[in-house]
Coordinates of C-alpha atoms and ligand atoms in Angstrom, one line a residue:
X139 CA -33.9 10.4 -9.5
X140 CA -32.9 9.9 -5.9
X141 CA -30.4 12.8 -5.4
X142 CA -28.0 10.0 -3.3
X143 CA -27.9 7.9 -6.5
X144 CA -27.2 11.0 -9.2
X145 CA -24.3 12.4 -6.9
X146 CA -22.9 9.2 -7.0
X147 CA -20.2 9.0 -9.9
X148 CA -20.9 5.4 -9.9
X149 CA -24.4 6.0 -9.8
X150 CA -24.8 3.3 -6.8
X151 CA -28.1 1.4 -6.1
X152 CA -28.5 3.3 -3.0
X153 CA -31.9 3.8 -2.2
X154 CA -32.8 0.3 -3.6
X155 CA -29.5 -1.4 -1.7
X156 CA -30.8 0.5 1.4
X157 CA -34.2 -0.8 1.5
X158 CA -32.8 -4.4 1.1
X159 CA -30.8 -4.1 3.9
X160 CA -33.6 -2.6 6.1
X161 CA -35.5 -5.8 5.2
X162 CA -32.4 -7.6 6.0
X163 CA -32.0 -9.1 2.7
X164 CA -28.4 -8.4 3.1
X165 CA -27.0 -10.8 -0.1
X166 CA -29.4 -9.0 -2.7
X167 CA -28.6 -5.7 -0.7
X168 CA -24.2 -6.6 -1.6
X169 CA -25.0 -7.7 -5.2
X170 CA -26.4 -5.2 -5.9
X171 CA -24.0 -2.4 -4.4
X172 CA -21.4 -5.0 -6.0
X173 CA -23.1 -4.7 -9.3
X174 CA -22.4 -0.7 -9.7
X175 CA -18.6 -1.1 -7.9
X176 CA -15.8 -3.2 -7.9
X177 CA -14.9 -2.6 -4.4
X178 CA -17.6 -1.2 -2.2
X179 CA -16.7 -1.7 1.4
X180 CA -13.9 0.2 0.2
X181 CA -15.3 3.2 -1.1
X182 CA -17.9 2.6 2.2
X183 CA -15.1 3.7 3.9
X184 CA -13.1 6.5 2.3
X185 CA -15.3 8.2 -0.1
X186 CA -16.4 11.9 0.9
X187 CA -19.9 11.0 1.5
X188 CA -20.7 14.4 2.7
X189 CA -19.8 16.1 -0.4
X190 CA -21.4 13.3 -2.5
X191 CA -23.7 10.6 -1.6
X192 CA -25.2 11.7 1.9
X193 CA -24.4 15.5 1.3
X194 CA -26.8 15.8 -1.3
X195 CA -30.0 13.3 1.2
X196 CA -33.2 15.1 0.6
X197 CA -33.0 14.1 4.6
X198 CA -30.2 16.1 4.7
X199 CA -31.7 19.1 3.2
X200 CA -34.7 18.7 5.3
X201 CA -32.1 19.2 8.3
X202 CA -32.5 15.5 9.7
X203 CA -29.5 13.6 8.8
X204 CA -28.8 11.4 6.4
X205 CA -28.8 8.0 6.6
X206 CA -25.4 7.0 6.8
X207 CA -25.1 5.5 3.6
X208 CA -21.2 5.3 3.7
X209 CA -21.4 3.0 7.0
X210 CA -24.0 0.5 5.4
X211 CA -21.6 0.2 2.3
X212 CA -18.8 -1.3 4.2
X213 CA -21.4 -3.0 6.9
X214 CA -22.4 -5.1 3.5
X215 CA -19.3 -6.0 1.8
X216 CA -17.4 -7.0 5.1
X217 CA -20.5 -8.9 5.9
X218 CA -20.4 -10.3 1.9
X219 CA -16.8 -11.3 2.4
X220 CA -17.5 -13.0 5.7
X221 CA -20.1 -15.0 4.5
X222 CA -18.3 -16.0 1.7
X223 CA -20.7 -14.1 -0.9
X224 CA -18.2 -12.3 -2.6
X225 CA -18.1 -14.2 -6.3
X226 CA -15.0 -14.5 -7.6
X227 CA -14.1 -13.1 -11.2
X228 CA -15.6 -15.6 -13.8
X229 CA -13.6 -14.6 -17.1
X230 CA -15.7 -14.7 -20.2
X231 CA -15.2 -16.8 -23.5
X232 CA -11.3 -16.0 -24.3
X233 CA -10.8 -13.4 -26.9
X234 CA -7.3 -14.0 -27.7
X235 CA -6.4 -10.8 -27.1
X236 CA -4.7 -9.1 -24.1
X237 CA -4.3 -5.8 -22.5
X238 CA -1.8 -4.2 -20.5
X239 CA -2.5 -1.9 -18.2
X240 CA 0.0 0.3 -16.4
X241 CA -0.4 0.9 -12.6
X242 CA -2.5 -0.9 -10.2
X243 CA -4.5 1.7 -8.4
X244 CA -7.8 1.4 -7.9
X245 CA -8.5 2.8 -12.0
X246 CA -6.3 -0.2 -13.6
X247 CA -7.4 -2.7 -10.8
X248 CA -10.9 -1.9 -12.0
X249 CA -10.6 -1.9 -16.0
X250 CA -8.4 -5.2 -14.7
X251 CA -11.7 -6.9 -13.6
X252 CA -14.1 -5.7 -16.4
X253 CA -11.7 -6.5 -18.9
X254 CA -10.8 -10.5 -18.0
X255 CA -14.5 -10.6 -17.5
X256 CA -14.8 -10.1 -21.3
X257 CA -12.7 -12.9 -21.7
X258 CA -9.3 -10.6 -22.3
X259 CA -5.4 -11.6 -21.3
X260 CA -5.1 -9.0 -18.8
X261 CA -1.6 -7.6 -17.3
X262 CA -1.1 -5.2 -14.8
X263 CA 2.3 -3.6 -14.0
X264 CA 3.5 -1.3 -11.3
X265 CA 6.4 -0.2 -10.4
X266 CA 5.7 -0.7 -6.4
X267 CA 6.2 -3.9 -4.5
X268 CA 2.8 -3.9 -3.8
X269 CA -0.6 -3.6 -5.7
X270 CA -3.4 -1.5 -4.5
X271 CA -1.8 2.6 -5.7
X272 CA -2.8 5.0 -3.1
X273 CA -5.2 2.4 -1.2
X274 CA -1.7 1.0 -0.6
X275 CA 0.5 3.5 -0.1
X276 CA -1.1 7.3 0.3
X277 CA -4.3 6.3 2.3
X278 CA -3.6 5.9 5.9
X279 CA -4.1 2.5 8.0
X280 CA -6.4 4.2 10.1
X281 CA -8.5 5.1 7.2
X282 CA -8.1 1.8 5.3
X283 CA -6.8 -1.4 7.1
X284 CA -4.5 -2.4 4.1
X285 CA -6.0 -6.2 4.5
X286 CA -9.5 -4.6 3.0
X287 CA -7.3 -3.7 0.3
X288 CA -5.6 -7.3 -0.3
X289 CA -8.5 -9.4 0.1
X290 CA -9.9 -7.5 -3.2
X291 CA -6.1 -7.8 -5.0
X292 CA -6.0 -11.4 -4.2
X293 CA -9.7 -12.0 -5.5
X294 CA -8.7 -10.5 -8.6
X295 CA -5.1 -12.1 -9.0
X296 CA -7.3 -15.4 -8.8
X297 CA -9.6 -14.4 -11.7
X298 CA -6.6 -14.8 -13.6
X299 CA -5.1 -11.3 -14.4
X300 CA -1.8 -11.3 -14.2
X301 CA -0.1 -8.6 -11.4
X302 CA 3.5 -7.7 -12.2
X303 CA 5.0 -6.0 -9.4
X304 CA 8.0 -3.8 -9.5
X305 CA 7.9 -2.8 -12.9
X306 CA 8.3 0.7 -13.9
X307 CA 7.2 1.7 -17.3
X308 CA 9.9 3.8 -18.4
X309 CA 13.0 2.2 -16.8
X310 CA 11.9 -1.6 -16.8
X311 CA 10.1 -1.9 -20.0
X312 CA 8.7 1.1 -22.8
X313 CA 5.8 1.9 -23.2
X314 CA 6.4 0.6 -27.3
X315 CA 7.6 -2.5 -25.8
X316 CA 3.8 -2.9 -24.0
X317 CA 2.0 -1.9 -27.1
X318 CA 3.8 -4.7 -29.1
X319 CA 3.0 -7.2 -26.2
X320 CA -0.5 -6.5 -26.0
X321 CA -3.8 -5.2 -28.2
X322 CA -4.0 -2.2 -26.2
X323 CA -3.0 -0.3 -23.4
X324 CA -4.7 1.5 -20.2
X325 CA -2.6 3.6 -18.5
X326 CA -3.0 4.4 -15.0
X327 CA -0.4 5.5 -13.4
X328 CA -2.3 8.6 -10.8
X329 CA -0.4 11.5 -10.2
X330 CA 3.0 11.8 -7.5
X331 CA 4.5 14.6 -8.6
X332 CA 4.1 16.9 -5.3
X333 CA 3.9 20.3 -5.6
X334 CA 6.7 22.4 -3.6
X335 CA 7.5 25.1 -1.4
X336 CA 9.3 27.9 -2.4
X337 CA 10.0 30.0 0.7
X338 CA 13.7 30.5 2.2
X339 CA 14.9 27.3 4.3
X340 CA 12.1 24.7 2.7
X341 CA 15.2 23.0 1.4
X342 CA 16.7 22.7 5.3
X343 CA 16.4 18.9 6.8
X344 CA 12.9 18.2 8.7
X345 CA 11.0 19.8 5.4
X346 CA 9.1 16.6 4.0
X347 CA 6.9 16.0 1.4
X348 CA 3.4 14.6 2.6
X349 CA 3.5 11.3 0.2
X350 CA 7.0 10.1 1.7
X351 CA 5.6 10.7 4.9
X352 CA 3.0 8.5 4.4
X353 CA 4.0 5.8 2.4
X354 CA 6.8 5.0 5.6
X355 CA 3.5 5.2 7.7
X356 CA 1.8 2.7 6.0
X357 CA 5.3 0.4 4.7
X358 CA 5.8 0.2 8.7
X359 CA 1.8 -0.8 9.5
X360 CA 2.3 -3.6 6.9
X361 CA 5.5 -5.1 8.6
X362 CA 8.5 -3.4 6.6
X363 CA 11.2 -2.7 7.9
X364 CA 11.5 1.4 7.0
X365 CA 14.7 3.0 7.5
X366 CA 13.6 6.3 7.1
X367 CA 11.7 5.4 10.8
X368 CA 15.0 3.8 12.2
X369 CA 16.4 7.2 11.7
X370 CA 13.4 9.4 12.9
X371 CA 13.7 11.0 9.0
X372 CA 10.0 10.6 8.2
X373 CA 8.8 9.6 12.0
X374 CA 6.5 12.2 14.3
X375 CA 7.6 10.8 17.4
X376 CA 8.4 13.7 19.8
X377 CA 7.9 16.3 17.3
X378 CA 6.8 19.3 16.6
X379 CA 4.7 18.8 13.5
X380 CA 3.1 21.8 11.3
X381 CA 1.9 20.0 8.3
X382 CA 1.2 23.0 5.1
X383 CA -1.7 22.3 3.2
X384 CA -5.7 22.0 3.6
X385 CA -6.5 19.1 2.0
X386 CA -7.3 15.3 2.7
X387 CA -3.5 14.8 2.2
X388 CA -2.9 17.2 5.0
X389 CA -5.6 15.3 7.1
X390 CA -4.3 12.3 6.9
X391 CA -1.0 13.9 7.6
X392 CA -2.1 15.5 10.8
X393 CA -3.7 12.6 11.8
X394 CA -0.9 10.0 11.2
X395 CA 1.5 12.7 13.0
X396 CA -0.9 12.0 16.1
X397 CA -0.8 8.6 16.1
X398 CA 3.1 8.2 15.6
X399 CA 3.6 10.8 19.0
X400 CA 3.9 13.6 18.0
X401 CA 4.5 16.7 20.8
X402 CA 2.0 18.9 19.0
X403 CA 0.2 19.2 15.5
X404 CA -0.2 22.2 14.1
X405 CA -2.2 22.8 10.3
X406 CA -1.2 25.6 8.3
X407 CA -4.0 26.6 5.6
X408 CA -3.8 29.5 3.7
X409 CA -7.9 30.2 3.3
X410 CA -10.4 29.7 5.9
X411 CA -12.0 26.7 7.1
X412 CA -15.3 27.2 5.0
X413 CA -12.9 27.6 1.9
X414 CA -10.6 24.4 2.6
X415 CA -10.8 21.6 0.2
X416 CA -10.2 18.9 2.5
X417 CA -13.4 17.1 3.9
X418 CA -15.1 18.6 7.0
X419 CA -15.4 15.6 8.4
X420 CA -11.9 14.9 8.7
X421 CA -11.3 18.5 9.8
X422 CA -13.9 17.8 13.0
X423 CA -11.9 14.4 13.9
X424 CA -8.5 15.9 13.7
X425 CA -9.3 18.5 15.9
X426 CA -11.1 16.3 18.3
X427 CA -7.6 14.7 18.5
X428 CA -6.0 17.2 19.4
X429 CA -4.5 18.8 16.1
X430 CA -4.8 22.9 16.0
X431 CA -5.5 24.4 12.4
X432 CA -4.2 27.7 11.9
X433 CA -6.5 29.2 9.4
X434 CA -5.7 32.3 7.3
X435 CA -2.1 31.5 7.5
X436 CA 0.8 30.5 5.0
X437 CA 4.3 29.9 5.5
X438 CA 7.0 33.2 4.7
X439 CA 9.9 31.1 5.7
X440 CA 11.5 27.9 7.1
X441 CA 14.0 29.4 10.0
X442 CA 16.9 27.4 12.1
X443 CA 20.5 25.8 11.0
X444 CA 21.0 23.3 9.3
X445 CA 18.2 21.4 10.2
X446 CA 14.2 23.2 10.7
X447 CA 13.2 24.8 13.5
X448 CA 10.1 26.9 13.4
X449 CA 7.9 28.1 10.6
X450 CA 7.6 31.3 10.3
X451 CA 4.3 32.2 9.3
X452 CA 2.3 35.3 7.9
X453 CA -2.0 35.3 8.5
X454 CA -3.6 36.4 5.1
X455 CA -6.6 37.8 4.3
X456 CA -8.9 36.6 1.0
X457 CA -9.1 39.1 -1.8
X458 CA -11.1 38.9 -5.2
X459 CA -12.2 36.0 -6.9
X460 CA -9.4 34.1 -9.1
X461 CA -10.3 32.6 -12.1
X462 CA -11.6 29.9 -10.3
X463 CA -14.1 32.0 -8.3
X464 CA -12.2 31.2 -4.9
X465 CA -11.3 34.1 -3.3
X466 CA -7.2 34.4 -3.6
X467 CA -5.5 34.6 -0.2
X468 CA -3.5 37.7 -0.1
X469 CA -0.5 38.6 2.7
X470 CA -1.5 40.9 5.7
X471 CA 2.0 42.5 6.0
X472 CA 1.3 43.6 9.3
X473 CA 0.9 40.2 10.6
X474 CA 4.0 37.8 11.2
X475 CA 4.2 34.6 13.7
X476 CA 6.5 31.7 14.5
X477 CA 5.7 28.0 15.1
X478 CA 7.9 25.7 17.1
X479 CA 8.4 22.9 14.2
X480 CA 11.2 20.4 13.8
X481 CA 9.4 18.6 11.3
X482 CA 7.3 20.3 8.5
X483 CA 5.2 17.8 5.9
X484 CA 4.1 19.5 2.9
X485 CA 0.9 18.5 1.8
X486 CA 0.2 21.6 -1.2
X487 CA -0.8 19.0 -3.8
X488 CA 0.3 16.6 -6.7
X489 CA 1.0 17.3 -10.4
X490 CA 1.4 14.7 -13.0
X491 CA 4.6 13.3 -13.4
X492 CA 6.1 14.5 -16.9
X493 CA 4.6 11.0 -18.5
X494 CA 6.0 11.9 -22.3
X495 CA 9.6 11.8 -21.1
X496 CA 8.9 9.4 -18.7
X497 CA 7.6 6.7 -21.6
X498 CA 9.6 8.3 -24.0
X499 CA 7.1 8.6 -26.4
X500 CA 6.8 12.6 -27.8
X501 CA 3.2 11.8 -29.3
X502 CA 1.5 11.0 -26.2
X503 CA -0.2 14.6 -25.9
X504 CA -1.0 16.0 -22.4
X505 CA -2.5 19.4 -21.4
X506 CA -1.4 22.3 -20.0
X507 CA -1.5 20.9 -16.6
X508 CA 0.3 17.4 -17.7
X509 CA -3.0 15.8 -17.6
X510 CA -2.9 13.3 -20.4
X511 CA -5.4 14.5 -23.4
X512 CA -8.1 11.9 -24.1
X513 CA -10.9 11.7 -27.2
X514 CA -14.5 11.3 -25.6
X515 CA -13.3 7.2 -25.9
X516 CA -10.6 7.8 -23.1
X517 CA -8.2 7.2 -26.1
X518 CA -5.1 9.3 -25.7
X519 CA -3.1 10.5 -29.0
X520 CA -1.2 7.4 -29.5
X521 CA -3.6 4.4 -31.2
X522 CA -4.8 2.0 -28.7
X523 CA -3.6 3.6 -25.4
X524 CA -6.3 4.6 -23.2
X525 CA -6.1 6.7 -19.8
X526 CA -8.3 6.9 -16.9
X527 CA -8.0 7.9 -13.0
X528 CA -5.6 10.7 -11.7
X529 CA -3.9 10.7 -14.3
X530 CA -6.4 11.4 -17.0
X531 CA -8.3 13.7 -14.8
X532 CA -6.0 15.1 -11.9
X533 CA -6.0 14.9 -8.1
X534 CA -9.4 13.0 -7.7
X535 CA -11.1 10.3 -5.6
X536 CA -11.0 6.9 -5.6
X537 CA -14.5 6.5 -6.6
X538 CA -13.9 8.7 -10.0
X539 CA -10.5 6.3 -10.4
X540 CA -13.3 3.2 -10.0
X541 CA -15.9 5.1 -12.7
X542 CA -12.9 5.6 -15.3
X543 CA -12.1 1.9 -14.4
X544 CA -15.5 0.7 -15.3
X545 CA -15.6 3.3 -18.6
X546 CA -12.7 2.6 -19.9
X547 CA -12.9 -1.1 -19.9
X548 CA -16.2 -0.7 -22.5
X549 CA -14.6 1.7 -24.8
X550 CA -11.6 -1.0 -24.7
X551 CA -13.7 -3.4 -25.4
X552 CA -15.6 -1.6 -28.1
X553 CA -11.9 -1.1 -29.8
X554 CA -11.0 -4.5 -29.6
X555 CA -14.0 -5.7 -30.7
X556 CA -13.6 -4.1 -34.0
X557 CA -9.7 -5.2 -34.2
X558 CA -11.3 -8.8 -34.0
X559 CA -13.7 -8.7 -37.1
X560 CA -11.2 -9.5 -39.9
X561 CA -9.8 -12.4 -38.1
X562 CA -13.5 -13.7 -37.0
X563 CA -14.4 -13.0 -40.6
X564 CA -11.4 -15.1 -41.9
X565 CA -12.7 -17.6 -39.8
Ligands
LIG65 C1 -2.7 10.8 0.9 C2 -3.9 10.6 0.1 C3 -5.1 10.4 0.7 C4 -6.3 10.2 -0.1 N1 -7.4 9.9 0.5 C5 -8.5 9.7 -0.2 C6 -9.8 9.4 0.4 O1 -9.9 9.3 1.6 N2 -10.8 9.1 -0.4 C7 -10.8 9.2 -1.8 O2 -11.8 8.9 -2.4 N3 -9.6 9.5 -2.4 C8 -8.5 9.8 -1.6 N4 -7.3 10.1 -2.3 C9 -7.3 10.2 -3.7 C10 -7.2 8.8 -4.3 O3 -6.4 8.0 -3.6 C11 -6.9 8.8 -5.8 O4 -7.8 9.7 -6.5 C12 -6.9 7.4 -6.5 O5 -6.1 6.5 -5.8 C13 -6.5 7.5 -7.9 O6 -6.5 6.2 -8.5 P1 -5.6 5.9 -9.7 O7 -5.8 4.4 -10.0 O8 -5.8 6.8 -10.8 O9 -4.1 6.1 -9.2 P2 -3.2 5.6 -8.0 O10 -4.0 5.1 -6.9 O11 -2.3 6.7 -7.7 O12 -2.4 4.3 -8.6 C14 -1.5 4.5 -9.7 C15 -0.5 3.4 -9.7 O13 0.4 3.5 -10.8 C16 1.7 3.2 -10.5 N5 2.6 3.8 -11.4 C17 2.8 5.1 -11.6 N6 3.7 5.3 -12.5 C18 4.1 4.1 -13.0 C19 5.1 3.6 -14.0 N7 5.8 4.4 -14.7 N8 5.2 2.3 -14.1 C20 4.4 1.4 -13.4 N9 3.6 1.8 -12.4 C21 3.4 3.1 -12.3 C22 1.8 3.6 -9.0 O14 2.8 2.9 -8.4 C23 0.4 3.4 -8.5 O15 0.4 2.1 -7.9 C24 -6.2 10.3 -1.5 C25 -5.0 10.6 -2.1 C26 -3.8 10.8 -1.3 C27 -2.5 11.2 -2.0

């Protein structure tokens, strides 16, 4: 088992798609990376490939390099899409019955396709103007031109399944109204609730939260007009920037905060760099433009009037393992520094929204981090209401979302299948 392939959650073709391509049989080579993923020249470009696919290359091991597996993904599909070998979705024998599937991130965009190719009514509702989830909206332009994104929602929107856009499950419609509408129900919904800061003065003006941040980023690449960037609320320009947080949110953070202007870019992280979460990747082109990562340090306060000023900042050191086996950061009292920053992005991480309240439905069980609690069919508590992505599993990648996708849409299928006996038997 080719070690590229296993650490693949989609469990991607590689070697064999890699091959093709060196033969330059680039059509096989796409169908067959199409045949494991719904949208591969999209996770060609944003997976972690050096924790996943190309960190775990024998190559790699061996100390040579990897092949750049991540780069020949997205070389094929924009090449597939060019050509015009991208097939559209060809919906199967119709069942009669539909699904409705809440949130059109890349999770419910992928059950979307699986399910209308088994010949299912399929509905998709968000509650943003747009479809795409974090593709859209989180993930910078940089990253992901947002036209990679639309070509793949417009492909699917022609295969039939139906895209309702600004609906929020919970205000616009319940989730009982959805469940009467359709046979059953994927939801999807990722998680946005961002985690906060507690110090004194992270309440003053200038302290943002990393997602707001972004999505004006991105709602002003695509052509909106963003108020929030009219009045300089959630724009770098001429700032000084110390985005909180060591994770990809706080790359992309840094990174968009160089691109918009900024005066400096500073990145607070609490551990050390060999302890971070974020990618290393994206850590080696931040710094190469120009941000400077401040490791070992948290924030102990947010100082000026009425609006923020400077960080002040303690360094830490790392104590004992927590339960986790990462080593906890504890506070070197000893050590206490300030940071010029008129604009401070929090980027600490993203909890589940409080989905029970939200759908106003008590029996939908989550756990004790707000996950929502699935049987080993992805079925949550309530009958005929499946979960996948973030949501199901926390904070993840896009490639899980597209694996829970692909899952989910066979354990629906498998449940509908078995609603549709007595009727076929009737018959
Ligand atoms: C800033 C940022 C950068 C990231 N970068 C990467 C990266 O480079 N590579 C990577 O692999 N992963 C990255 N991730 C993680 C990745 O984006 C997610 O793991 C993935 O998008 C999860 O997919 P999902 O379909 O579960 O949810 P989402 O993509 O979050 O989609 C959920 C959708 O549900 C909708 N929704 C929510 N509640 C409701 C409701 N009540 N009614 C209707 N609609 C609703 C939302 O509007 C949204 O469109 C990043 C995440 C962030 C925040």
């Amino acid at each position: 088992m080719p070690y590229c392939q296993s650490h693949c959650p989609l469990h991607n073709h590689i070697p064999d798609w890699l091959r093709l391509t060196a033969e330059g049989r680039l059509r096989e080579a796409y169908d067959l990376s199409a045949r494991t993923s719904t949208m591969p020249e999209i996770c060609g470009r944003i997976c972690p490939q050096d924790r996943l696919c190309e960190g775990n290359c024998v190559i790699e091991f061996s100390g040579h390099g990897a092949v750049t597996i991540g780069s020949v993904e997205k070389y094929l599909g924009d090449n597939a899409w060019k050509e015009g070998w991208v097939r559209p979705i060809e919906p199967g024998p119709a069942t009669g019955q539909s699904v409705g599937i809440i949130g059109a991130g890349p999770a419910g965009l992928t059950a979307a396709e699986y399910l209308r190719r088994a010949g299912h009514e399929v509905h998709v509702y968000d509650r943003h103007d747009r479809a795409g989830g974090l593709l859209i909206y989180g993930i910078p332009n940089f990253k992901l031109d947002k036209s990679v994104v639309d070509r793949r929602v417009a492909r699917i929107e022609e295969g039939g399944i139906h895209i309702h856009r600004g609906v929020e499950v919970g205000a616009d419609v319940t989730l009982s109204e959805l469940r009467e509408r359709h046979d059953a129900i994927f939801v999807a919904t990722g998680v946005y609730q961002s985690r906060e800061l507690t110090v004194d003065g992270a309440d003053k003006n200038g302290v943002i939260r990393a997602i707001d941040f972004l999505t004006a980023s991105n709602r002003s690449g695509l052509g909106d007009e963003v108020a929030a960037h009219a009045d300089g609320s959630l724009l770098a320009k001429d700032r000084n920037v110390v985005v909180i947080g060591g994770g990809d949110t706080a790359m992309d953070c840094v990174r968009t905060a160089v691109r918009q202007g900024a005066a400096s870019v500073k990145c607070l992280y609490r551990r050390d760099r060999e302890n971070m979460p974020g990618s290393r990747t994206e850590v080696a082109h931040a710094e190469e433009e120009g941000v400077e990562f401040l490791w070992l340090s948290g924030p102990a306060s947010i100082e000026g009037g009425e609006r923020a000023e400077k960080v002040q900042a303690n360094r830490m050191q790392l104590g004992e393992p927590d339960a986790d086996g990462r080593r906890r950061p504890v506070v070197d009292p000893s050590s206490s520094f300030a940071l010029d920053a008129d604009l401070v992005i929090l980027a600490l991480g993203f909890e589940p929204e409080p989905l029970p309240a939200i759908f106003g439905e008590t029996g939908l069980n989550v756990d004790q981090w707000g996950t929502l609690e699935c049987d080993e069919n992805m079925m949550t508590s309530l009958p005929g209401v499946f979960a996948g992505g973030d949501i199901a599993r926390g904070a993840s990648l896009v490639v899980w979302a597209v694996r829970d996708g692909r899952d989910v849409a066979e354990h629906i299928e498998t449940y509908l299948a078995a609603e549709r006996k007595p009727s076929a038997a009737a018959a």
